[in-house]
Amino acid sequence: MASEEILKDNIVKKQKIKVNHLNLWINFKNDRDFKLFLIVGLFTGIASGINLTVFNNFLSDTYKLTASARGIVEFPRELPGVLIVIVLGVLSFLGNIKIAIVGMLFAALGMLGLGLFSPTFTTMLIWMMLLSLGTHIFMPLSAGIGMNLSQKENYGARLGRYSAYNLVATIIGYAIVWLGFKYFKLTYQIAFVISSIFYIFATVFLGLMKSKKPKTKKVTFVFRKKYTLYYCLSVVNGARKQIFLTFAPWVLIQVYYVDAPTFAILGLIIAILSIFTRTIVGKAIDIKGEKFVLSLEAIILIVICIGYSFAADLVPASIAVIIIAACYVIDNSLSVVEMARSTYIKKIAISAEDVIPTLSAGTSFDHVIAMSIPFIGGILWVTLGYKYVFLVAAFIAVINLFLSLKIKIN
């Protein structure tokens, strides 16, 4: 009997050793791919940093757009985001990594077209839509890939680390713009070409990651009652976010005449601040939970909207521009909170196969409202003034707070 027990113990020990070796191998593979993914985050950060810094000034200086026209431009720019659930469904046979590669290639071509092949406003719109398609393809995939290379207990921390790397890279992007425009006679066209090159680098490193084709047919669209709150959060976030993306920089450009190098400095401040906020928010998601993080974001956004709306009425213009710039910096620093919505759906998902389709559906719902909001905002700006655009954003932030307080994770 004793010998049989010893034999059983030895078998159990050998099985545990095999399991441990397997876990170590899996962790090694995941860490290798996660490190490659961090490098992808660096390159996409540089590329998007350049683009975000100069794009609004590019539109204003090159095409002389009014506030209402700027709002209309958002319709074609956000259209690929609405269609993304269909695009990802069509490409689902490739697997997440290869789809992400396709997205980066589209982004690179779009940036190259903006830089070299946009002699007219119409051609600019075409290349802008291609760029938008590429970045929107990558948007839900980046969160899904990051969580697939993580464990449940550290989703927030790992996504926070990826986001921090991405933000560190934007510092380089902002530095390229600031130094280039200030000292080296950099043009918008050359800036877009440089951005395109970094998207190509991101494509290369995505290609080095291990790509798995789906073993079963991918679900292209998921709509379950259980995910209704996530979809509502996506729609409300899309409305609020689009107002800030479109009109916050436009206030600084059109009302206070802020130029591209100054936006680069603001971007640098945002990046440095966000390195810390992204790590802090990631840890807060793991410790405090998504409900706490999203509710706090909503409260801060309400205050920011009030700042945008009334700064010019309460203080002189020289101080108002500083307040509005501070609101712009804080708002952009909070973009990391988006990952709380991703981890929320990952934690409540009925199956792992639901996550990417649900994230992509959320992105589509987000952009349905995002397409119309800038048009309405542009009309509000022209007829009543820009403060009313941000009062609407404040109301949307209140709805966001109400929805965030309803979050429950079993």
Short mmCIF file of C-alpha atoms in Angstrom, two decimals:
data_model
loop_
_atom_site.label_atom_id
_atom_site.label_comp_id
_atom_site.label_asym_id
_atom_site.label_seq_id
_atom_site.Cartn_x
_atom_site.Cartn_y
_atom_site.Cartn_z
CA MET A 1 0.00 0.00 0.00
CA ALA A 2 2.78 2.38 0.94
CA SER A 3 4.54 1.74 -2.37
CA GLU A 4 1.30 2.39 -4.29
CA GLU A 5 0.84 5.71 -2.46
CA ILE A 6 4.43 6.69 -3.24
CA LEU A 7 3.84 5.79 -6.90
CA LYS A 8 0.66 7.90 -7.00
CA ASP A 9 2.48 10.80 -5.38
CA ASN A 10 5.26 10.57 -7.97
CA ILE A 11 2.71 10.54 -10.80
CA VAL A 12 0.94 13.57 -9.34
CA LYS A 13 4.28 15.40 -8.92
CA LYS A 14 5.24 14.65 -12.53
CA GLN A 15 1.87 15.91 -13.74
CA LYS A 16 2.29 19.11 -11.71
CA ILE A 17 5.78 19.60 -13.15
CA LYS A 18 4.41 19.18 -16.68
CA VAL A 19 1.61 21.65 -15.97
CA ASN A 20 4.10 24.13 -14.49
CA HIS A 21 6.39 23.75 -17.51
CA LEU A 22 3.41 24.27 -19.81
CA ASN A 23 2.34 27.39 -17.89
CA LEU A 24 5.90 28.74 -18.02
CA TRP A 25 6.02 28.14 -21.77
CA ILE A 26 2.63 29.82 -22.27
CA ASN A 27 3.70 32.78 -20.13
CA PHE A 28 6.98 33.05 -22.08
CA LYS A 29 5.11 33.02 -25.38
CA ASN A 30 2.58 35.57 -24.13
CA ASP A 31 5.32 37.82 -22.72
CA ARG A 32 7.25 37.68 -26.00
CA ASP A 33 4.17 38.65 -27.96
CA PHE A 34 3.19 41.25 -25.36
CA LYS A 35 6.63 42.86 -25.64
CA LEU A 36 6.24 42.96 -29.41
CA PHE A 37 2.79 44.46 -28.87
CA LEU A 38 4.31 47.16 -26.67
CA ILE A 39 6.65 48.05 -29.55
CA VAL A 40 3.62 48.25 -31.84
CA GLY A 41 2.14 50.67 -29.30
CA LEU A 42 5.29 52.79 -29.50
CA PHE A 43 5.13 53.12 -33.28
CA THR A 44 1.38 53.76 -33.44
CA GLY A 45 1.82 56.34 -30.67
CA ILE A 46 4.39 58.29 -32.68
CA ALA A 47 2.25 58.13 -35.83
CA SER A 48 -0.97 59.19 -34.13
CA GLY A 49 0.86 61.86 -32.12
CA ILE A 50 2.00 63.55 -35.32
CA ASN A 51 -1.41 63.24 -36.95
CA LEU A 52 -3.47 64.48 -34.00
CA THR A 53 -1.17 67.46 -33.48
CA VAL A 54 -1.29 68.82 -37.03
CA PHE A 55 -4.56 67.58 -38.56
CA ASN A 56 -6.87 70.36 -37.32
CA ASN A 57 -4.38 73.08 -38.22
CA PHE A 58 -3.90 71.37 -41.60
CA LEU A 59 -7.66 71.61 -42.27
CA SER A 60 -7.83 75.23 -41.09
CA ASP A 61 -4.75 76.48 -42.98
CA THR A 62 -5.17 74.47 -46.18
CA TYR A 63 -8.94 74.46 -46.75
CA LYS A 64 -10.07 77.47 -44.63
CA LEU A 65 -12.97 75.57 -43.05
CA THR A 66 -15.65 77.23 -40.93
CA ALA A 67 -16.85 75.64 -37.65
CA SER A 68 -19.93 74.18 -39.36
CA ALA A 69 -17.81 72.80 -42.23
CA ARG A 70 -15.40 71.28 -39.72
CA GLY A 71 -18.36 69.51 -38.12
CA ILE A 72 -19.47 68.13 -41.48
CA VAL A 73 -15.98 66.71 -42.13
CA GLU A 74 -16.51 64.39 -39.16
CA PHE A 75 -19.27 62.52 -41.01
CA PRO A 76 -16.97 60.88 -43.59
CA ARG A 77 -14.16 60.61 -41.04
CA GLU A 78 -16.32 58.63 -38.62
CA LEU A 79 -18.20 56.58 -41.24
CA PRO A 80 -15.58 53.76 -41.16
CA GLY A 81 -16.14 53.54 -37.41
CA VAL A 82 -19.84 52.88 -37.95
CA LEU A 83 -19.06 50.14 -40.47
CA ILE A 84 -16.29 48.57 -38.42
CA VAL A 85 -18.44 45.73 -37.07
CA ILE A 86 -19.11 44.67 -40.67
CA VAL A 87 -15.46 45.10 -41.73
CA LEU A 88 -14.19 43.02 -38.82
CA GLY A 89 -16.82 40.39 -39.58
CA VAL A 90 -15.68 40.11 -43.20
CA LEU A 91 -12.01 39.87 -42.15
CA SER A 92 -12.60 37.58 -39.15
CA PHE A 93 -11.22 34.52 -40.97
CA LEU A 94 -7.74 36.08 -40.76
CA GLY A 95 -7.49 36.17 -36.96
CA ASN A 96 -6.94 39.24 -34.77
CA ILE A 97 -3.24 39.82 -35.50
CA LYS A 98 -3.57 39.70 -39.26
CA ILE A 99 -6.65 41.94 -39.17
CA ALA A 100 -4.60 44.42 -37.13
CA ILE A 101 -1.89 44.26 -39.83
CA VAL A 102 -4.50 45.12 -42.47
CA GLY A 103 -5.60 48.06 -40.31
CA MET A 104 -2.07 49.40 -39.99
CA LEU A 105 -1.51 49.12 -43.76
CA PHE A 106 -4.69 51.11 -44.42
CA ALA A 107 -3.58 53.74 -41.89
CA ALA A 108 -0.15 53.99 -43.53
CA LEU A 109 -1.69 54.41 -47.01
CA GLY A 110 -4.14 56.99 -45.72
CA MET A 111 -1.39 59.08 -44.13
CA LEU A 112 0.74 58.81 -47.26
CA GLY A 113 -2.21 59.96 -49.38
CA LEU A 114 -2.84 62.95 -47.11
CA GLY A 115 0.80 63.91 -47.44
CA LEU A 116 1.39 63.41 -51.15
CA PHE A 117 -1.91 63.03 -53.01
CA SER A 118 -4.39 65.58 -51.59
CA PRO A 119 -4.44 68.50 -54.04
CA THR A 120 -8.17 69.04 -53.51
CA PHE A 121 -10.59 68.88 -50.59
CA THR A 122 -12.35 65.86 -52.16
CA THR A 123 -9.18 63.79 -52.52
CA MET A 124 -8.23 64.72 -48.94
CA LEU A 125 -11.55 63.25 -47.75
CA ILE A 126 -10.84 59.95 -49.53
CA TRP A 127 -7.42 59.52 -47.95
CA MET A 128 -8.78 60.66 -44.57
CA MET A 129 -11.44 57.94 -44.74
CA LEU A 130 -8.82 55.30 -45.57
CA LEU A 131 -6.73 56.42 -42.59
CA SER A 132 -9.84 56.39 -40.41
CA LEU A 133 -10.71 52.87 -41.56
CA GLY A 134 -7.25 51.63 -40.60
CA THR A 135 -7.23 53.22 -37.15
CA HIS A 136 -10.79 52.08 -36.44
CA ILE A 137 -9.93 48.50 -37.38
CA PHE A 138 -7.11 48.58 -34.84
CA MET A 139 -9.15 50.31 -32.14
CA PRO A 140 -11.18 47.36 -30.74
CA LEU A 141 -8.47 44.85 -31.68
CA SER A 142 -5.79 46.55 -29.59
CA ALA A 143 -7.79 46.07 -26.38
CA GLY A 144 -8.74 42.52 -27.33
CA ILE A 145 -5.17 41.51 -28.24
CA GLY A 146 -3.82 43.08 -25.05
CA MET A 147 -6.32 41.20 -22.86
CA ASN A 148 -5.66 37.93 -24.71
CA LEU A 149 -2.02 38.30 -23.67
CA SER A 150 -3.01 38.91 -20.03
CA GLN A 151 -4.74 37.21 -17.12
CA LYS A 152 -8.11 38.27 -15.68
CA GLU A 153 -6.54 39.68 -12.52
CA ASN A 154 -4.21 42.01 -14.44
CA TYR A 155 -6.25 43.13 -17.47
CA GLY A 156 -6.19 46.74 -16.27
CA ALA A 157 -2.50 46.77 -15.38
CA ARG A 158 -1.42 45.23 -18.70
CA LEU A 159 -3.64 47.50 -20.79
CA GLY A 160 -2.43 50.41 -18.69
CA ARG A 161 1.17 49.44 -19.46
CA TYR A 162 0.43 49.26 -23.18
CA SER A 163 -1.31 52.64 -23.03
CA ALA A 164 1.61 54.15 -21.13
CA TYR A 165 4.07 52.96 -23.79
CA ASN A 166 1.74 54.35 -26.45
CA LEU A 167 1.66 57.72 -24.70
CA VAL A 168 5.42 57.82 -24.20
CA ALA A 169 5.71 57.43 -27.95
CA THR A 170 3.38 60.34 -28.61
CA ILE A 171 5.94 62.54 -26.87
CA ILE A 172 8.28 61.70 -29.74
CA GLY A 173 5.50 62.52 -32.20
CA TYR A 174 4.82 65.86 -30.55
CA ALA A 175 8.57 66.60 -30.43
CA ILE A 176 8.85 65.89 -34.15
CA VAL A 177 6.07 68.40 -34.85
CA TRP A 178 7.35 71.08 -32.47
CA LEU A 179 11.00 70.87 -33.53
CA GLY A 180 10.13 70.38 -37.18
CA PHE A 181 7.77 73.34 -37.53
CA LYS A 182 9.82 75.63 -35.30
CA TYR A 183 13.34 74.94 -36.55
CA PHE A 184 13.36 72.77 -39.67
CA LYS A 185 10.57 74.20 -41.84
CA LEU A 186 8.54 71.01 -41.58
CA THR A 187 5.40 71.03 -43.73
CA TYR A 188 2.09 69.27 -43.14
CA GLN A 189 2.82 67.03 -46.11
CA ILE A 190 6.18 65.81 -44.77
CA ALA A 191 4.68 65.33 -41.30
CA PHE A 192 2.01 63.02 -42.74
CA VAL A 193 4.64 61.00 -44.66
CA ILE A 194 6.71 60.56 -41.48
CA SER A 195 3.58 59.37 -39.68
CA SER A 196 2.93 56.87 -42.49
CA ILE A 197 6.43 55.40 -42.05
CA PHE A 198 5.79 54.73 -38.35
CA TYR A 199 2.53 52.95 -39.17
CA ILE A 200 4.56 50.72 -41.50
CA PHE A 201 7.00 49.94 -38.65
CA ALA A 202 3.99 48.97 -36.51
CA THR A 203 2.85 46.64 -39.28
CA VAL A 204 6.25 44.90 -39.32
CA PHE A 205 6.22 44.21 -35.56
CA LEU A 206 2.63 42.98 -35.67
CA GLY A 207 3.85 40.55 -38.31
CA LEU A 208 6.44 39.16 -35.85
CA MET A 209 3.70 38.24 -33.36
CA LYS A 210 2.27 34.76 -33.40
CA SER A 211 -0.96 34.83 -35.37
CA LYS A 212 -3.66 32.26 -34.75
CA LYS A 213 -6.42 31.60 -37.21
CA PRO A 214 -9.78 31.09 -35.52
CA LYS A 215 -10.47 27.39 -34.93
CA THR A 216 -14.18 27.95 -35.29
CA LYS A 217 -16.23 30.32 -37.38
CA LYS A 218 -16.02 33.76 -35.81
CA VAL A 219 -19.16 35.46 -34.55
CA THR A 220 -19.31 38.70 -36.51
CA PHE A 221 -21.90 40.45 -34.39
CA VAL A 222 -23.10 39.92 -30.85
CA PHE A 223 -26.11 41.54 -29.27
CA ARG A 224 -27.17 40.15 -25.92
CA LYS A 225 -29.39 41.72 -23.29
CA LYS A 226 -26.57 41.29 -20.81
CA TYR A 227 -24.39 43.68 -22.83
CA THR A 228 -27.02 46.44 -23.20
CA LEU A 229 -25.39 48.71 -20.60
CA TYR A 230 -22.05 48.42 -22.42
CA TYR A 231 -23.68 49.47 -25.69
CA CYS A 232 -25.39 52.42 -23.98
CA LEU A 233 -22.06 53.49 -22.44
CA SER A 234 -20.47 53.26 -25.89
CA VAL A 235 -23.12 55.47 -27.50
CA VAL A 236 -22.97 58.13 -24.77
CA ASN A 237 -19.18 58.08 -24.73
CA GLY A 238 -19.13 58.46 -28.53
CA ALA A 239 -21.32 61.56 -28.37
CA ARG A 240 -19.32 63.26 -25.62
CA LYS A 241 -15.94 62.27 -27.07
CA GLN A 242 -16.77 63.52 -30.54
CA ILE A 243 -17.73 66.96 -29.28
CA PHE A 244 -14.33 67.26 -27.60
CA LEU A 245 -12.37 65.80 -30.51
CA THR A 246 -14.00 68.13 -33.03
CA PHE A 247 -14.64 71.38 -31.18
CA ALA A 248 -12.17 71.57 -28.28
CA PRO A 249 -9.15 72.10 -30.57
CA TRP A 250 -11.31 74.23 -32.88
CA VAL A 251 -12.01 76.68 -30.02
CA LEU A 252 -8.28 77.06 -29.43
CA ILE A 253 -7.54 77.43 -33.15
CA GLN A 254 -10.41 79.67 -34.28
CA VAL A 255 -11.06 81.74 -31.15
CA TYR A 256 -7.58 81.94 -29.58
CA TYR A 257 -5.40 81.35 -32.70
CA VAL A 258 -3.31 78.52 -31.26
CA ASP A 259 -0.84 77.20 -33.87
CA ALA A 260 0.59 73.71 -34.57
CA PRO A 261 3.80 74.12 -32.49
CA THR A 262 1.70 75.21 -29.49
CA PHE A 263 -0.54 72.18 -29.95
CA ALA A 264 2.64 70.09 -29.94
CA ILE A 265 3.53 71.57 -26.53
CA LEU A 266 0.02 70.83 -25.24
CA GLY A 267 0.36 67.34 -26.64
CA LEU A 268 3.66 66.91 -24.84
CA ILE A 269 2.02 67.94 -21.56
CA ILE A 270 -0.84 65.51 -22.24
CA ALA A 271 1.58 62.68 -22.98
CA ILE A 272 3.66 63.22 -19.84
CA LEU A 273 0.55 63.49 -17.67
CA SER A 274 -1.05 60.48 -19.35
CA ILE A 275 1.96 58.24 -18.71
CA PHE A 276 0.99 58.46 -15.06
CA THR A 277 -2.79 58.52 -15.48
CA ARG A 278 -2.77 55.44 -17.72
CA THR A 279 -0.80 53.41 -15.18
CA ILE A 280 -2.92 54.74 -12.30
CA VAL A 281 -6.21 54.10 -14.12
CA GLY A 282 -5.09 50.59 -15.07
CA LYS A 283 -4.38 49.76 -11.44
CA ALA A 284 -7.58 51.48 -10.30
CA ILE A 285 -9.60 49.25 -12.62
CA ASP A 286 -8.05 46.15 -11.03
CA ILE A 287 -8.44 47.44 -7.45
CA LYS A 288 -11.51 49.73 -7.43
CA GLY A 289 -13.36 48.39 -10.45
CA GLU A 290 -14.86 49.80 -13.63
CA LYS A 291 -17.85 51.44 -11.89
CA PHE A 292 -15.61 53.66 -9.75
CA VAL A 293 -13.31 54.62 -12.64
CA LEU A 294 -16.06 55.44 -15.15
CA SER A 295 -18.15 57.36 -12.60
CA LEU A 296 -15.16 59.48 -11.57
CA GLU A 297 -14.41 60.20 -15.23
CA ALA A 298 -17.99 61.41 -15.78
CA ILE A 299 -17.79 63.82 -12.83
CA ILE A 300 -14.49 65.28 -14.05
CA LEU A 301 -15.92 65.69 -17.56
CA ILE A 302 -18.88 67.68 -16.24
CA VAL A 303 -16.46 70.13 -14.61
CA ILE A 304 -14.37 70.33 -17.80
CA CYS A 305 -17.46 71.14 -19.90
CA ILE A 306 -18.34 73.99 -17.55
CA GLY A 307 -14.78 75.29 -17.94
CA TYR A 308 -15.05 75.25 -21.74
CA SER A 309 -18.43 76.99 -21.64
CA PHE A 310 -17.89 79.81 -19.17
CA ALA A 311 -14.14 80.56 -18.99
CA ALA A 312 -14.41 83.42 -21.50
CA ASP A 313 -17.32 84.99 -19.57
CA LEU A 314 -15.66 84.89 -16.16
CA VAL A 315 -12.05 85.92 -16.82
CA PRO A 316 -10.02 87.94 -19.39
CA ALA A 317 -9.14 86.24 -22.68
CA SER A 318 -5.49 85.80 -21.68
CA ILE A 319 -6.58 83.70 -18.68
CA ALA A 320 -9.52 82.05 -20.45
CA VAL A 321 -7.23 80.52 -23.06
CA ILE A 322 -5.13 78.98 -20.27
CA ILE A 323 -8.25 77.53 -18.60
CA ILE A 324 -9.53 76.12 -21.89
CA ALA A 325 -6.09 74.72 -22.71
CA ALA A 326 -6.03 73.09 -19.25
CA CYS A 327 -9.47 71.58 -19.92
CA TYR A 328 -8.12 70.30 -23.26
CA VAL A 329 -5.12 68.70 -21.54
CA ILE A 330 -7.17 67.06 -18.76
CA ASP A 331 -9.81 65.80 -21.19
CA ASN A 332 -7.23 64.19 -23.45
CA SER A 333 -5.44 62.69 -20.46
CA LEU A 334 -8.67 60.88 -19.56
CA SER A 335 -8.89 59.04 -22.89
CA VAL A 336 -7.27 56.06 -21.15
CA VAL A 337 -10.52 55.45 -19.27
CA GLU A 338 -11.78 53.86 -22.49
CA MET A 339 -10.03 50.65 -21.42
CA ALA A 340 -12.40 50.40 -18.42
CA ARG A 341 -15.26 49.81 -20.86
CA SER A 342 -13.16 47.11 -22.56
CA THR A 343 -12.30 45.31 -19.31
CA TYR A 344 -15.95 45.58 -18.23
CA ILE A 345 -17.16 43.66 -21.27
CA LYS A 346 -14.30 41.16 -20.93
CA LYS A 347 -15.33 40.41 -17.34
CA ILE A 348 -19.07 40.02 -18.01
CA ALA A 349 -18.75 38.23 -21.37
CA ILE A 350 -20.64 34.94 -21.55
CA SER A 351 -17.82 33.48 -23.65
CA ALA A 352 -14.37 34.62 -24.81
CA GLU A 353 -15.62 34.59 -28.42
CA ASP A 354 -18.06 37.39 -27.57
CA VAL A 355 -15.41 39.93 -26.62
CA ILE A 356 -13.98 41.19 -29.94
CA PRO A 357 -17.36 41.19 -31.76
CA THR A 358 -18.94 43.06 -28.84
CA LEU A 359 -16.08 45.59 -28.69
CA SER A 360 -16.38 46.16 -32.44
CA ALA A 361 -20.17 46.51 -32.17
CA GLY A 362 -19.64 49.03 -29.36
CA THR A 363 -17.25 50.94 -31.62
CA SER A 364 -19.89 50.99 -34.37
CA PHE A 365 -22.63 52.21 -32.00
CA ASP A 366 -20.17 54.81 -30.66
CA HIS A 367 -19.60 56.14 -34.17
CA VAL A 368 -23.22 56.17 -35.30
CA ILE A 369 -23.86 59.02 -32.88
CA ALA A 370 -20.36 60.45 -33.44
CA MET A 371 -21.21 61.06 -37.11
CA SER A 372 -24.20 63.27 -36.38
CA ILE A 373 -23.03 65.11 -33.26
CA PRO A 374 -20.38 67.28 -35.04
CA PHE A 375 -22.94 68.41 -37.63
CA ILE A 376 -25.38 69.44 -34.89
CA GLY A 377 -22.53 70.97 -32.89
CA GLY A 378 -21.43 73.02 -35.88
CA ILE A 379 -24.93 74.46 -36.26
CA LEU A 380 -25.06 75.24 -32.53
CA TRP A 381 -21.69 76.99 -32.75
CA VAL A 382 -22.73 79.16 -35.70
CA THR A 383 -26.18 80.06 -34.36
CA LEU A 384 -25.66 80.35 -30.58
CA GLY A 385 -21.90 80.21 -29.92
CA TYR A 386 -19.44 77.53 -28.92
CA LYS A 387 -20.38 77.58 -25.21
CA TYR A 388 -23.67 75.85 -26.00
CA VAL A 389 -21.82 73.02 -27.72
CA PHE A 390 -20.07 72.24 -24.45
CA LEU A 391 -23.24 72.68 -22.38
CA VAL A 392 -24.69 69.85 -24.46
CA ALA A 393 -21.52 67.88 -23.73
CA ALA A 394 -22.04 68.51 -20.00
CA PHE A 395 -25.57 67.11 -20.23
CA ILE A 396 -24.21 64.03 -22.02
CA ALA A 397 -21.59 63.62 -19.27
CA VAL A 398 -24.42 63.59 -16.69
CA ILE A 399 -26.08 60.74 -18.60
CA ASN A 400 -22.70 58.98 -18.66
CA LEU A 401 -22.48 59.27 -14.87
CA PHE A 402 -25.99 57.85 -14.45
CA LEU A 403 -25.15 54.84 -16.65
CA SER A 404 -21.76 54.26 -15.02
CA LEU A 405 -23.37 53.99 -11.59
CA LYS A 406 -25.44 51.06 -12.90
CA ILE A 407 -22.39 48.88 -13.60
CA LYS A 408 -22.38 45.52 -11.82
CA ILE A 409 -19.82 42.74 -12.23
CA ASN A 410 -20.66 39.36 -10.72
#
